[in-house]
């Protein structure tokens, strides 16, 4: 069944760690191992040189040198990102989801309701050869009586307005309604021996062939003509005969082209996902200004497309609201489910937009990039901060044995005990001092990676080197003043 297919696809979908997450883990692990080895080798060196090192001193050195600053701030940065999204009515399931949004390279957007207004309306009945427009309108209305979508209701209204066909009660005439599904891509009605179907051209063509019929060239030409205009053609058929085409018209949202241009400047590729035929999809894509499109999309096709982009090293974001979107939402690195959507879609995604506004993805990406910029800046500060502590602790440990190390005592700290105690106190205070910055975040600017790196090195790298020299010296002076040195 359709549900079984969706369950199997969701179970096969799996999110991977982002490149930034992997890089940070490797960096923190590598630095921890290096500093651990440095501390462990100090004891043999001290024994060889005749110096005395106590366990508390080595423990203090270890605490000061390993990257505890950024480790202590990572949770605050992630929570702050989730909080900023929540203020925009987007519920993120984890800080990792927000982080992934900042690294997104490909954005998959559903056409209907996201790129277009979503209220496609029937505007014309184009009858096939030998079929009167009234007969086509009657069949179209019958197949849409139980269709509560805006498209279905507009077909019923158009038939009434153009041919005075009164709406009939589908239950009173003993009809069986065939609902639309993503698998068949058509719907219809069975009653009194009649079988009426409406749907995409390829689906109806297959339906006609199964019933021993063929689609007339005139009907195919009408489908192509409507598609080239950017409309959605729905073919209506009864058993083995194509009756004609319904012209559904949709309108591209105002300002959407400018928003896609903004995403392009951020280095993000936009891909429109639609169930329309390739001609209609191409016309809408050109008008909206997206970079690519996937026409006649099925759940399997969406999943395949996402995996193709991911295999090339891209992080993919997607919005969706239906059960048929669940596999793709589960596979995408950032899956934003609409609050108005199905429970399956919300369970599969790692974010839920409470306003059900798919264009909010742009804001999500910006908040994700702000999170990455904040983490990058504080990581730079943390590493520079750890390097500066060497000048406080290492000379203090061996200055008695090797007086020449006094040249490295740039801070002019009073005693070895004072140096170590000052470094430990500073290490604890700096984390608390940086929490407000971690929560507020670095102001987002659409800058390139090289520009951001140079800026972080200049501001936070240099700041990370200078701050410990000033902070540790001030604490050392206070300890001397209090007689604790």
Short mmCIF file of C-alpha atoms in Angstrom, two decimals:
data_model
loop_
_atom_site.label_atom_id
_atom_site.label_comp_id
_atom_site.label_asym_id
_atom_site.label_seq_id
_atom_site.Cartn_x
_atom_site.Cartn_y
_atom_site.Cartn_z
CA UNK A 1 0.00 0.00 0.00
CA UNK A 2 0.95 3.67 -0.24
CA UNK A 3 1.46 3.87 3.54
CA UNK A 4 3.73 0.80 3.52
CA UNK A 5 5.84 2.39 0.78
CA UNK A 6 6.21 5.61 2.77
CA UNK A 7 7.19 3.71 5.94
CA UNK A 8 9.86 1.73 4.06
CA UNK A 9 11.27 4.88 2.48
CA UNK A 10 11.36 6.75 5.82
CA UNK A 11 13.09 3.82 7.52
CA UNK A 12 15.72 3.81 4.78
CA UNK A 13 16.39 7.54 5.13
CA UNK A 14 19.26 8.65 7.36
CA UNK A 15 20.78 12.02 8.25
CA UNK A 16 24.55 12.29 8.43
CA UNK A 17 26.71 14.60 10.52
CA UNK A 18 27.43 17.96 8.89
CA UNK A 19 30.99 18.76 7.69
CA UNK A 20 31.22 21.55 10.29
CA UNK A 21 30.21 19.18 13.07
CA UNK A 22 32.79 16.59 11.98
CA UNK A 23 35.53 19.23 11.64
CA UNK A 24 34.81 20.69 15.11
CA UNK A 25 34.80 17.23 16.73
CA UNK A 26 38.15 16.39 15.10
CA UNK A 27 39.62 19.76 16.17
CA UNK A 28 38.50 19.48 19.81
CA UNK A 29 39.54 15.83 20.04
CA UNK A 30 42.92 16.57 18.43
CA UNK A 31 43.65 19.51 20.73
CA UNK A 32 42.62 17.50 23.79
CA UNK A 33 44.97 14.64 22.83
CA UNK A 34 47.87 17.07 22.16
CA UNK A 35 47.41 18.88 25.47
CA UNK A 36 46.97 15.58 27.32
CA UNK A 37 50.26 14.30 25.90
CA UNK A 38 51.92 17.62 26.80
CA UNK A 39 50.78 17.36 30.42
CA UNK A 40 51.65 13.66 30.75
CA UNK A 41 55.20 14.21 29.49
CA UNK A 42 55.82 17.06 31.96
CA UNK A 43 56.18 14.68 34.94
CA UNK A 44 59.06 12.64 33.40
CA UNK A 45 60.70 15.90 32.32
CA UNK A 46 60.34 17.29 35.85
CA UNK A 47 61.91 14.14 37.36
CA UNK A 48 64.81 14.38 34.90
CA UNK A 49 65.40 18.06 35.65
CA UNK A 50 64.99 17.71 39.42
CA UNK A 51 61.84 19.85 39.60
CA UNK A 52 58.80 18.90 41.70
CA UNK A 53 55.30 18.81 40.20
CA UNK A 54 52.27 17.91 42.30
CA UNK A 55 49.17 16.16 40.95
CA UNK A 56 46.94 19.22 41.67
CA UNK A 57 49.31 21.39 39.61
CA UNK A 58 49.20 18.96 36.65
CA UNK A 59 45.40 18.74 36.94
CA UNK A 60 45.15 22.54 36.95
CA UNK A 61 47.38 22.69 33.87
CA UNK A 62 45.23 20.11 32.09
CA UNK A 63 42.00 21.98 32.88
CA UNK A 64 43.45 25.26 31.63
CA UNK A 65 44.93 23.91 28.41
CA UNK A 66 42.24 21.61 27.00
CA UNK A 67 39.56 23.50 24.99
CA UNK A 68 37.07 23.84 27.85
CA UNK A 69 35.98 27.33 26.78
CA UNK A 70 34.37 26.37 23.47
CA UNK A 71 33.23 23.04 24.94
CA UNK A 72 31.34 24.88 27.66
CA UNK A 73 29.81 27.34 25.19
CA UNK A 74 28.61 24.90 22.49
CA UNK A 75 25.38 24.10 24.33
CA UNK A 76 24.62 27.81 24.87
CA UNK A 77 25.22 28.55 21.16
CA UNK A 78 22.91 25.70 20.08
CA UNK A 79 20.14 26.66 22.53
CA UNK A 80 20.39 30.31 21.43
CA UNK A 81 19.92 29.26 17.79
CA UNK A 82 16.85 27.21 18.68
CA UNK A 83 15.48 30.16 20.69
CA UNK A 84 15.92 32.57 17.77
CA UNK A 85 13.99 30.17 15.54
CA UNK A 86 11.26 29.81 18.16
CA UNK A 87 10.80 33.59 18.16
CA UNK A 88 10.00 33.23 14.45
CA UNK A 89 7.52 30.43 15.21
CA UNK A 90 9.82 27.63 14.01
CA UNK A 91 10.31 24.69 16.37
CA UNK A 92 13.75 23.06 15.94
CA UNK A 93 14.20 19.55 17.34
CA UNK A 94 17.92 20.07 18.04
CA UNK A 95 20.77 22.56 17.79
CA UNK A 96 22.28 20.28 15.13
CA UNK A 97 19.32 21.04 12.85
CA UNK A 98 19.94 24.79 13.18
CA UNK A 99 23.64 24.28 12.51
CA UNK A 100 22.91 22.23 9.38
CA UNK A 101 20.70 25.07 8.10
CA UNK A 102 23.74 27.36 8.07
CA UNK A 103 25.63 24.98 5.80
CA UNK A 104 22.78 24.31 3.35
CA UNK A 105 23.86 24.36 -0.29
CA UNK A 106 20.65 23.16 -1.97
CA UNK A 107 17.09 24.23 -1.18
CA UNK A 108 14.15 22.09 -2.36
CA UNK A 109 10.87 24.00 -2.48
CA UNK A 110 7.40 22.79 -3.32
CA UNK A 111 5.85 24.82 -6.13
CA UNK A 112 2.27 25.05 -4.91
CA UNK A 113 1.87 27.42 -1.98
CA UNK A 114 5.58 28.22 -1.80
CA UNK A 115 6.55 29.62 -5.19
CA UNK A 116 2.99 30.15 -6.42
CA UNK A 117 -0.04 31.38 -4.49
CA UNK A 118 -1.33 27.83 -4.36
CA UNK A 119 -4.96 28.59 -5.17
CA UNK A 120 -5.01 27.17 -8.69
CA UNK A 121 -8.34 27.91 -10.32
CA UNK A 122 -10.07 26.32 -13.29
CA UNK A 123 -10.42 28.94 -16.01
CA UNK A 124 -11.32 26.99 -19.17
CA UNK A 125 -12.59 23.69 -20.55
CA UNK A 126 -10.79 22.63 -23.76
CA UNK A 127 -12.82 19.80 -25.30
CA UNK A 128 -11.36 17.00 -27.41
CA UNK A 129 -12.41 16.07 -30.98
CA UNK A 130 -16.09 15.18 -31.26
CA UNK A 131 -16.79 16.18 -27.66
CA UNK A 132 -18.94 19.18 -26.80
CA UNK A 133 -17.60 21.60 -24.14
CA UNK A 134 -20.77 20.95 -22.11
CA UNK A 135 -20.15 17.19 -22.02
CA UNK A 136 -16.56 17.81 -20.87
CA UNK A 137 -17.75 20.24 -18.19
CA UNK A 138 -20.37 17.75 -16.96
CA UNK A 139 -17.80 14.94 -16.62
CA UNK A 140 -15.28 17.29 -14.99
CA UNK A 141 -17.88 18.48 -12.48
CA UNK A 142 -18.97 14.92 -11.63
CA UNK A 143 -15.35 13.85 -11.00
CA UNK A 144 -14.85 16.88 -8.71
CA UNK A 145 -18.01 16.78 -6.58
CA UNK A 146 -16.21 15.18 -3.64
CA UNK A 147 -12.93 17.05 -4.24
CA UNK A 148 -12.63 19.63 -1.44
CA UNK A 149 -9.39 21.15 -2.74
CA UNK A 150 -9.49 24.72 -4.16
CA UNK A 151 -8.89 23.24 -7.62
CA UNK A 152 -11.76 20.78 -7.29
CA UNK A 153 -14.21 23.40 -6.04
CA UNK A 154 -13.21 25.79 -8.84
CA UNK A 155 -14.01 23.11 -11.47
CA UNK A 156 -17.50 22.65 -10.03
CA UNK A 157 -18.07 26.43 -9.96
CA UNK A 158 -16.76 26.95 -13.53
CA UNK A 159 -19.07 24.23 -14.90
CA UNK A 160 -22.02 25.89 -13.15
CA UNK A 161 -21.13 29.39 -14.38
CA UNK A 162 -20.44 28.47 -18.01
CA UNK A 163 -23.07 25.78 -18.62
CA UNK A 164 -25.50 26.20 -15.72
CA UNK A 165 -24.69 22.69 -14.48
CA UNK A 166 -26.09 22.41 -10.98
CA UNK A 167 -23.97 20.77 -8.30
CA UNK A 168 -25.20 17.25 -7.48
CA UNK A 169 -24.99 15.29 -4.25
CA UNK A 170 -22.49 12.50 -4.83
CA UNK A 171 -24.11 10.33 -2.15
CA UNK A 172 -27.66 10.63 -3.50
CA UNK A 173 -26.64 9.41 -6.96
CA UNK A 174 -24.83 6.41 -5.45
CA UNK A 175 -21.43 7.34 -6.79
CA UNK A 176 -18.07 6.06 -5.59
CA UNK A 177 -15.40 8.75 -5.38
CA UNK A 178 -11.82 7.78 -6.29
CA UNK A 179 -9.47 10.06 -4.28
CA UNK A 180 -6.27 11.49 -5.67
CA UNK A 181 -3.00 9.77 -4.68
CA UNK A 182 0.63 10.58 -5.35
CA UNK A 183 1.01 7.10 -6.85
CA UNK A 184 -1.79 7.20 -9.45
CA UNK A 185 -1.73 11.02 -9.89
CA UNK A 186 -5.42 11.07 -10.77
CA UNK A 187 -8.86 11.03 -9.16
CA UNK A 188 -12.39 10.42 -10.35
CA UNK A 189 -15.79 8.89 -9.81
CA UNK A 190 -17.61 5.62 -10.62
CA UNK A 191 -21.42 5.62 -10.88
CA UNK A 192 -24.19 4.05 -12.97
CA UNK A 193 -21.65 2.11 -15.04
CA UNK A 194 -19.61 5.22 -15.88
CA UNK A 195 -15.92 5.62 -14.99
CA UNK A 196 -14.65 9.20 -15.10
CA UNK A 197 -11.05 10.11 -14.28
CA UNK A 198 -9.13 13.39 -14.24
CA UNK A 199 -5.41 13.86 -13.69
CA UNK A 200 -1.97 14.30 -15.23
CA UNK A 201 -1.64 13.50 -18.93
CA UNK A 202 0.73 10.54 -18.56
CA UNK A 203 -1.48 8.95 -15.87
CA UNK A 204 -4.66 9.39 -17.92
CA UNK A 205 -2.87 8.12 -21.05
CA UNK A 206 -1.92 4.94 -19.18
CA UNK A 207 -5.51 4.67 -17.91
CA UNK A 208 -6.83 4.92 -21.49
CA UNK A 209 -4.40 2.27 -22.73
CA UNK A 210 -5.47 -0.07 -19.92
CA UNK A 211 -9.05 0.35 -21.17
CA UNK A 212 -8.10 -0.20 -24.82
CA UNK A 213 -8.17 3.48 -25.86
CA UNK A 214 -5.72 6.13 -27.05
CA UNK A 215 -5.34 9.81 -26.35
CA UNK A 216 -6.24 12.00 -29.31
CA UNK A 217 -3.40 14.18 -30.74
CA UNK A 218 -5.66 17.25 -30.32
CA UNK A 219 -5.89 16.61 -26.57
CA UNK A 220 -2.08 16.23 -26.31
CA UNK A 221 -1.65 19.49 -28.22
CA UNK A 222 -4.03 21.26 -25.81
CA UNK A 223 -2.02 19.89 -22.85
CA UNK A 224 1.25 21.22 -24.32
CA UNK A 225 -0.29 24.61 -25.10
CA UNK A 226 -1.56 25.05 -21.51
CA UNK A 227 1.76 23.83 -20.08
CA UNK A 228 3.77 26.33 -22.17
CA UNK A 229 1.64 29.13 -20.72
CA UNK A 230 2.62 28.02 -17.19
CA UNK A 231 -0.80 26.54 -16.45
CA UNK A 232 -1.60 23.07 -15.10
CA UNK A 233 -3.50 20.83 -17.56
CA UNK A 234 -5.85 18.19 -16.12
CA UNK A 235 -7.02 15.63 -18.65
CA UNK A 236 -10.55 14.26 -18.22
CA UNK A 237 -11.34 10.77 -19.54
CA UNK A 238 -14.24 8.34 -19.49
CA UNK A 239 -13.18 4.71 -19.84
CA UNK A 240 -11.39 4.55 -23.23
CA UNK A 241 -11.95 8.14 -24.42
CA UNK A 242 -10.21 11.40 -23.53
CA UNK A 243 -12.93 14.07 -23.26
CA UNK A 244 -10.64 17.10 -23.04
CA UNK A 245 -8.50 19.24 -20.76
CA UNK A 246 -9.18 21.53 -17.79
CA UNK A 247 -6.95 24.64 -17.68
CA UNK A 248 -5.83 25.35 -14.09
CA UNK A 249 -4.10 28.68 -13.67
CA UNK A 250 -1.75 29.62 -10.83
CA UNK A 251 0.11 32.86 -10.06
CA UNK A 252 3.77 33.19 -8.99
CA UNK A 253 4.10 35.07 -5.69
CA UNK A 254 5.24 38.66 -5.85
CA UNK A 255 8.87 39.24 -4.83
CA UNK A 256 9.75 35.53 -4.93
CA UNK A 257 12.24 36.07 -7.77
CA UNK A 258 14.18 38.60 -5.65
CA UNK A 259 14.26 36.17 -2.71
CA UNK A 260 15.73 33.45 -4.92
CA UNK A 261 18.34 35.93 -6.17
CA UNK A 262 19.22 36.60 -2.53
CA UNK A 263 19.66 32.87 -1.90
CA UNK A 264 21.86 32.62 -4.99
CA UNK A 265 24.11 35.35 -3.60
CA UNK A 266 24.37 33.29 -0.40
CA UNK A 267 25.63 30.37 -2.51
CA UNK A 268 22.42 28.33 -2.24
CA UNK A 269 20.93 26.52 -5.24
CA UNK A 270 17.12 26.50 -5.43
CA UNK A 271 15.21 23.55 -6.87
CA UNK A 272 11.44 23.63 -7.45
CA UNK A 273 9.55 20.37 -6.77
CA UNK A 274 6.23 19.89 -8.56
CA UNK A 275 3.88 17.21 -9.76
CA UNK A 276 3.27 19.20 -12.96
CA UNK A 277 4.53 18.02 -16.33
CA UNK A 278 7.98 19.24 -17.49
CA UNK A 279 6.59 21.98 -19.78
CA UNK A 280 4.52 23.59 -17.01
CA UNK A 281 7.37 23.19 -14.53
CA UNK A 282 9.85 24.83 -16.94
CA UNK A 283 7.53 27.82 -17.51
CA UNK A 284 6.96 28.38 -13.76
CA UNK A 285 10.67 27.85 -12.97
CA UNK A 286 11.70 30.46 -15.55
CA UNK A 287 9.16 32.98 -14.23
CA UNK A 288 10.10 32.40 -10.58
CA UNK A 289 13.86 32.43 -11.19
CA UNK A 290 14.76 29.08 -9.58
CA UNK A 291 17.98 27.33 -10.61
CA UNK A 292 16.46 23.92 -11.40
CA UNK A 293 13.24 21.93 -11.11
CA UNK A 294 11.96 18.38 -10.68
CA UNK A 295 8.75 17.73 -12.61
CA UNK A 296 6.23 14.91 -12.11
CA UNK A 297 7.81 14.34 -8.70
CA UNK A 298 7.04 11.16 -6.79
CA UNK A 299 8.22 10.36 -3.23
CA UNK A 300 10.90 8.06 -4.70
CA UNK A 301 12.07 10.75 -7.15
CA UNK A 302 12.39 13.34 -4.35
CA UNK A 303 14.39 10.92 -2.21
CA UNK A 304 16.67 10.03 -5.14
CA UNK A 305 17.30 13.72 -5.94
CA UNK A 306 18.23 14.54 -2.32
CA UNK A 307 20.65 11.61 -2.13
CA UNK A 308 22.27 12.66 -5.42
CA UNK A 309 22.95 16.15 -4.07
CA UNK A 310 24.20 14.76 -0.75
CA UNK A 311 26.57 12.33 -2.53
CA UNK A 312 28.21 15.40 -4.11
CA UNK A 313 28.87 16.90 -0.66
CA UNK A 314 25.87 19.25 -0.50
CA UNK A 315 23.64 19.75 2.52
CA UNK A 316 20.00 19.79 1.47
CA UNK A 317 17.02 21.59 3.00
CA UNK A 318 13.41 20.85 2.12
CA UNK A 319 9.90 21.85 3.11
CA UNK A 320 6.91 19.53 3.04
CA UNK A 321 3.49 18.94 4.56
CA UNK A 322 2.18 15.63 3.24
CA UNK A 323 2.75 11.98 4.08
CA UNK A 324 4.30 11.60 0.63
CA UNK A 325 6.92 14.21 1.68
CA UNK A 326 7.94 12.25 4.81
CA UNK A 327 10.75 10.16 3.20
CA UNK A 328 12.39 13.24 1.66
CA UNK A 329 12.02 15.21 4.93
CA UNK A 330 13.66 12.37 6.85
CA UNK A 331 16.58 12.18 4.38
CA UNK A 332 17.20 15.93 4.02
CA UNK A 333 19.70 17.56 6.37
CA UNK A 334 17.14 20.26 7.22
CA UNK A 335 13.56 19.00 6.93
CA UNK A 336 11.02 21.72 7.69
CA UNK A 337 7.51 20.30 8.11
CA UNK A 338 4.48 22.58 8.02
CA UNK A 339 2.36 22.65 11.18
CA UNK A 340 -0.73 22.32 8.96
CA UNK A 341 0.70 19.10 7.50
CA UNK A 342 0.32 15.46 8.47
CA UNK A 343 1.73 13.92 11.62
CA UNK A 344 4.00 11.73 9.48
CA UNK A 345 5.62 14.81 7.89
CA UNK A 346 6.15 16.48 11.29
CA UNK A 347 7.71 13.32 12.75
CA UNK A 348 10.05 12.93 9.75
CA UNK A 349 11.35 16.53 9.73
CA UNK A 350 13.74 18.06 12.26
CA UNK A 351 11.91 21.41 12.29
CA UNK A 352 8.25 22.41 12.36
CA UNK A 353 7.07 25.78 11.04
CA UNK A 354 4.15 26.74 13.27
CA UNK A 355 3.01 29.38 10.73
CA UNK A 356 3.11 26.88 7.84
CA UNK A 357 4.99 29.42 5.71
CA UNK A 358 7.48 27.56 3.45
CA UNK A 359 9.31 30.74 2.38
CA UNK A 360 10.54 31.05 5.99
CA UNK A 361 13.35 28.71 4.96
CA UNK A 362 15.37 31.78 4.00
CA UNK A 363 15.20 33.08 7.60
CA UNK A 364 16.08 29.60 8.91
CA UNK A 365 19.20 29.55 6.73
CA UNK A 366 20.23 33.01 7.96
CA UNK A 367 19.84 31.98 11.62
CA UNK A 368 21.85 28.81 10.90
CA UNK A 369 24.65 30.87 9.33
CA UNK A 370 24.61 33.20 12.34
CA UNK A 371 25.03 30.17 14.62
CA UNK A 372 28.01 28.94 12.59
CA UNK A 373 29.60 32.42 12.57
CA UNK A 374 29.17 32.65 16.36
CA UNK A 375 30.68 29.23 16.93
CA UNK A 376 33.56 29.94 14.54
CA UNK A 377 34.36 33.22 16.29
CA UNK A 378 34.27 31.70 19.78
CA UNK A 379 36.30 28.65 18.65
CA UNK A 380 38.98 31.01 17.33
CA UNK A 381 38.93 32.89 20.64
CA UNK A 382 39.10 29.66 22.63
CA UNK A 383 42.15 28.27 20.80
CA UNK A 384 44.04 31.58 21.01
CA UNK A 385 43.05 31.80 24.67
CA UNK A 386 44.56 28.35 25.39
CA UNK A 387 47.83 29.25 23.65
CA UNK A 388 48.21 32.39 25.80
CA UNK A 389 47.89 30.36 29.01
CA UNK A 390 51.18 28.60 28.23
CA UNK A 391 52.99 31.85 28.99
CA UNK A 392 51.38 31.91 32.43
CA UNK A 393 51.81 28.31 33.56
CA UNK A 394 54.84 26.67 31.89
CA UNK A 395 57.42 29.31 33.01
CA UNK A 396 55.94 29.23 36.52
CA UNK A 397 56.42 25.45 36.78
CA UNK A 398 60.12 25.35 35.87
CA UNK A 399 61.45 28.85 36.59
CA UNK A 400 63.21 27.65 39.77
CA UNK A 401 65.01 24.83 37.93
CA UNK A 402 65.56 26.83 34.74
CA UNK A 403 65.82 30.54 35.57
CA UNK A 404 66.21 31.28 31.85
CA UNK A 405 62.47 30.59 31.49
CA UNK A 406 61.91 33.89 33.27
CA UNK A 407 62.16 35.47 29.82
CA UNK A 408 58.84 33.78 28.98
CA UNK A 409 57.18 35.17 32.10
CA UNK A 410 55.88 38.05 30.01
CA UNK A 411 53.06 38.74 32.46
CA UNK A 412 55.49 39.19 35.35
CA UNK A 413 53.46 36.94 37.66
CA UNK A 414 54.46 36.94 41.32
CA UNK A 415 54.97 33.24 42.09
CA UNK A 416 54.42 29.81 40.53
CA UNK A 417 51.45 29.22 42.87
CA UNK A 418 49.95 32.59 41.94
CA UNK A 419 50.42 31.90 38.21
CA UNK A 420 48.59 28.58 38.33
CA UNK A 421 45.81 29.86 40.60
CA UNK A 422 45.32 32.95 38.41
CA UNK A 423 45.11 30.82 35.26
CA UNK A 424 42.52 28.48 36.81
CA UNK A 425 40.36 31.38 38.03
CA UNK A 426 40.60 33.14 34.66
CA UNK A 427 39.68 29.89 32.87
CA UNK A 428 36.45 29.66 34.90
CA UNK A 429 35.54 33.34 34.57
CA UNK A 430 36.08 33.60 30.81
CA UNK A 431 33.41 30.96 30.09
CA UNK A 432 30.86 32.88 32.17
CA UNK A 433 31.91 36.15 30.51
CA UNK A 434 31.39 34.71 27.00
CA UNK A 435 27.94 33.18 27.66
CA UNK A 436 26.07 36.47 26.84
CA UNK A 437 27.91 36.67 23.48
CA UNK A 438 27.12 33.01 22.79
CA UNK A 439 23.43 33.63 23.51
CA UNK A 440 23.23 36.92 21.59
CA UNK A 441 25.22 35.61 18.63
CA UNK A 442 27.48 37.35 16.13
CA UNK A 443 25.59 39.70 13.80
CA UNK A 444 24.91 37.90 10.52
CA UNK A 445 26.37 39.40 7.37
CA UNK A 446 26.24 37.73 3.92
CA UNK A 447 30.05 37.53 3.60
CA UNK A 448 32.29 34.95 1.97
CA UNK A 449 34.13 32.27 3.99
CA UNK A 450 37.56 33.90 3.48
CA UNK A 451 36.30 37.30 4.67
CA UNK A 452 34.71 35.75 7.77
CA UNK A 453 37.91 33.80 8.56
CA UNK A 454 40.10 36.93 8.31
CA UNK A 455 37.64 38.86 10.48
CA UNK A 456 37.55 36.13 13.14
CA UNK A 457 41.36 35.88 13.23
CA UNK A 458 41.73 39.64 13.55
CA UNK A 459 39.05 40.26 16.18
CA UNK A 460 38.63 37.00 18.12
CA UNK A 461 42.04 35.45 17.48
CA UNK A 462 43.91 38.57 18.56
CA UNK A 463 41.39 39.14 21.36
CA UNK A 464 41.88 35.56 22.56
CA UNK A 465 45.63 36.16 22.82
CA UNK A 466 45.41 39.52 24.59
CA UNK A 467 42.55 38.80 27.03
CA UNK A 468 44.41 36.11 29.07
CA UNK A 469 47.50 38.33 29.45
CA UNK A 470 45.40 41.14 30.90
CA UNK A 471 42.97 38.93 32.85
CA UNK A 472 45.55 36.64 34.45
CA UNK A 473 47.79 39.59 35.39
CA UNK A 474 44.87 41.42 37.07
CA UNK A 475 43.90 38.29 39.01
CA UNK A 476 47.57 37.76 40.03
CA UNK A 477 47.72 41.32 41.37
CA UNK A 478 44.54 40.73 43.39
CA UNK A 479 45.92 37.49 44.82
CA UNK A 480 49.11 39.27 45.88
CA UNK A 481 47.04 42.07 47.40
CA UNK A 482 44.97 39.53 49.35
CA UNK A 483 48.05 37.61 50.43
CA UNK A 484 47.06 34.42 48.58
CA UNK A 485 50.04 34.25 46.25
#
